[in-house]
């Protein structure tokens, strides 16, 4: 099975269309000849563990694409919008004031 691309999502709901084109190859892991799908679970700890384990078991994976809301709960972005992330912050450590998030790591 060629598995150069891994799609990851926190929930099965976010990737049901892709799962329908795949077969189950492990716990919360699906695949076909073109790609694999990992349903890693909600939250940093669950996704980090599942993703690290999958990348270790399948070193042929060269690209990871996160599908779903990726932790962004803002209402000003239309569902289905595609984003290329150039930086991120750890949203569990910070404050939100006047509609802006201030990470504890920001200067």
mmCIF file of N, CA and C in Angstrom, residues 1-3 6 12 19 21-33 35-39 54 57-58 60-61:
data_model
loop_
_atom_site.group_PDB
_atom_site.id
_atom_site.type_symbol
_atom_site.label_atom_id
_atom_site.label_comp_id
_atom_site.label_asym_id
_atom_site.label_seq_id
_atom_site.Cartn_x
_atom_site.Cartn_y
_atom_site.Cartn_z
ATOM 1 N N UNK A 1 0.836 -1.185 0.000
ATOM 2 C CA UNK A 1 0.000 0.000 0.000
ATOM 3 C C UNK A 1 0.882 1.250 0.000
ATOM 4 N N UNK A 2 0.769 2.085 -1.028
ATOM 5 C CA UNK A 2 1.497 3.352 -1.065
ATOM 6 C C UNK A 2 0.790 4.344 -0.150
ATOM 7 N N UNK A 3 1.559 5.012 0.723
ATOM 8 C CA UNK A 3 0.930 5.880 1.705
ATOM 9 C C UNK A 3 1.718 7.168 1.872
ATOM 10 N N UNK A 6 -0.838 11.566 4.344
ATOM 11 C CA UNK A 6 -1.661 11.227 5.507
ATOM 12 C C UNK A 6 -2.589 12.396 5.804
ATOM 13 N N UNK A 12 -14.053 11.460 13.304
ATOM 14 C CA UNK A 12 -14.442 10.709 12.107
ATOM 15 C C UNK A 12 -15.396 11.521 11.233
ATOM 16 N N UNK A 19 -13.073 8.365 4.323
ATOM 17 C CA UNK A 19 -13.124 7.025 4.912
ATOM 18 C C UNK A 19 -13.949 6.087 4.035
ATOM 19 N N UNK A 21 -13.938 5.897 0.992
ATOM 20 C CA UNK A 21 -13.107 5.461 -0.135
ATOM 21 C C UNK A 21 -11.923 4.606 0.319
ATOM 22 N N UNK A 22 -11.941 4.185 1.576
ATOM 23 C CA UNK A 22 -10.788 3.510 2.159
ATOM 24 C C UNK A 22 -11.214 2.247 2.879
ATOM 25 N N UNK A 23 -10.212 1.520 3.348
ATOM 26 C CA UNK A 23 -10.473 0.376 4.203
ATOM 27 C C UNK A 23 -9.747 0.588 5.524
ATOM 28 N N UNK A 24 -10.255 0.001 6.575
ATOM 29 C CA UNK A 24 -9.631 0.156 7.886
ATOM 30 C C UNK A 24 -8.357 -0.682 7.921
ATOM 31 N N UNK A 25 -7.258 -0.039 8.343
ATOM 32 C CA UNK A 25 -5.972 -0.736 8.410
ATOM 33 C C UNK A 25 -5.417 -0.760 9.833
ATOM 34 N N UNK A 26 -6.120 -0.155 10.775
ATOM 35 C CA UNK A 26 -5.695 -0.135 12.173
ATOM 36 C C UNK A 26 -6.719 0.608 13.001
ATOM 37 N N UNK A 27 -6.455 0.732 14.291
ATOM 38 C CA UNK A 27 -7.350 1.495 15.147
ATOM 39 C C UNK A 27 -7.360 2.941 14.691
ATOM 40 N N UNK A 28 -8.506 3.440 14.291
ATOM 41 C CA UNK A 28 -8.676 4.819 13.834
ATOM 42 C C UNK A 28 -7.761 5.180 12.669
ATOM 43 N N UNK A 29 -7.365 4.188 11.874
ATOM 44 C CA UNK A 29 -6.488 4.407 10.724
ATOM 45 C C UNK A 29 -7.092 3.717 9.512
ATOM 46 N N UNK A 30 -7.186 4.462 8.415
ATOM 47 C CA UNK A 30 -7.810 3.972 7.197
ATOM 48 C C UNK A 30 -6.871 4.267 6.038
ATOM 49 N N UNK A 31 -7.017 3.546 4.937
ATOM 50 C CA UNK A 31 -6.142 3.816 3.809
ATOM 51 C C UNK A 31 -6.587 3.151 2.531
ATOM 52 N N UNK A 32 -5.978 3.607 1.451
ATOM 53 C CA UNK A 32 -6.103 2.965 0.145
ATOM 54 C C UNK A 32 -4.763 3.142 -0.554
ATOM 55 N N UNK A 33 -4.685 2.924 -1.853
ATOM 56 C CA UNK A 33 -3.399 3.013 -2.546
ATOM 57 C C UNK A 33 -2.862 4.435 -2.627
ATOM 58 N N UNK A 35 -3.680 7.250 -0.312
ATOM 59 C CA UNK A 35 -3.530 8.032 0.918
ATOM 60 C C UNK A 35 -3.951 7.227 2.131
ATOM 61 N N UNK A 36 -3.616 7.775 3.303
ATOM 62 C CA UNK A 36 -4.080 7.215 4.575
ATOM 63 C C UNK A 36 -4.834 8.304 5.326
ATOM 64 N N UNK A 37 -5.683 7.886 6.250
ATOM 65 C CA UNK A 37 -6.470 8.808 7.078
ATOM 66 C C UNK A 37 -6.302 8.388 8.525
ATOM 67 N N UNK A 38 -5.978 9.354 9.368
ATOM 68 C CA UNK A 38 -5.866 9.110 10.803
ATOM 69 C C UNK A 38 -6.907 9.945 11.524
ATOM 70 N N UNK A 39 -7.745 9.300 12.313
ATOM 71 C CA UNK A 39 -8.672 10.005 13.206
ATOM 72 C C UNK A 39 -7.994 9.972 14.569
ATOM 73 N N UNK A 54 1.717 6.936 14.249
ATOM 74 C CA UNK A 54 1.481 6.631 12.835
ATOM 75 C C UNK A 54 2.711 6.945 11.992
ATOM 76 N N UNK A 57 5.273 4.233 12.543
ATOM 77 C CA UNK A 57 4.932 2.951 11.922
ATOM 78 C C UNK A 57 4.951 3.008 10.399
ATOM 79 N N UNK A 58 4.759 4.194 9.829
ATOM 80 C CA UNK A 58 4.697 4.357 8.373
ATOM 81 C C UNK A 58 5.675 5.448 7.939
ATOM 82 N N UNK A 60 7.114 5.980 5.312
ATOM 83 C CA UNK A 60 6.946 6.419 3.920
ATOM 84 C C UNK A 60 6.018 7.631 3.790
ATOM 85 N N UNK A 61 5.346 8.015 4.854
ATOM 86 C CA UNK A 61 4.487 9.210 4.817
ATOM 87 C C UNK A 61 5.382 10.440 4.688
#
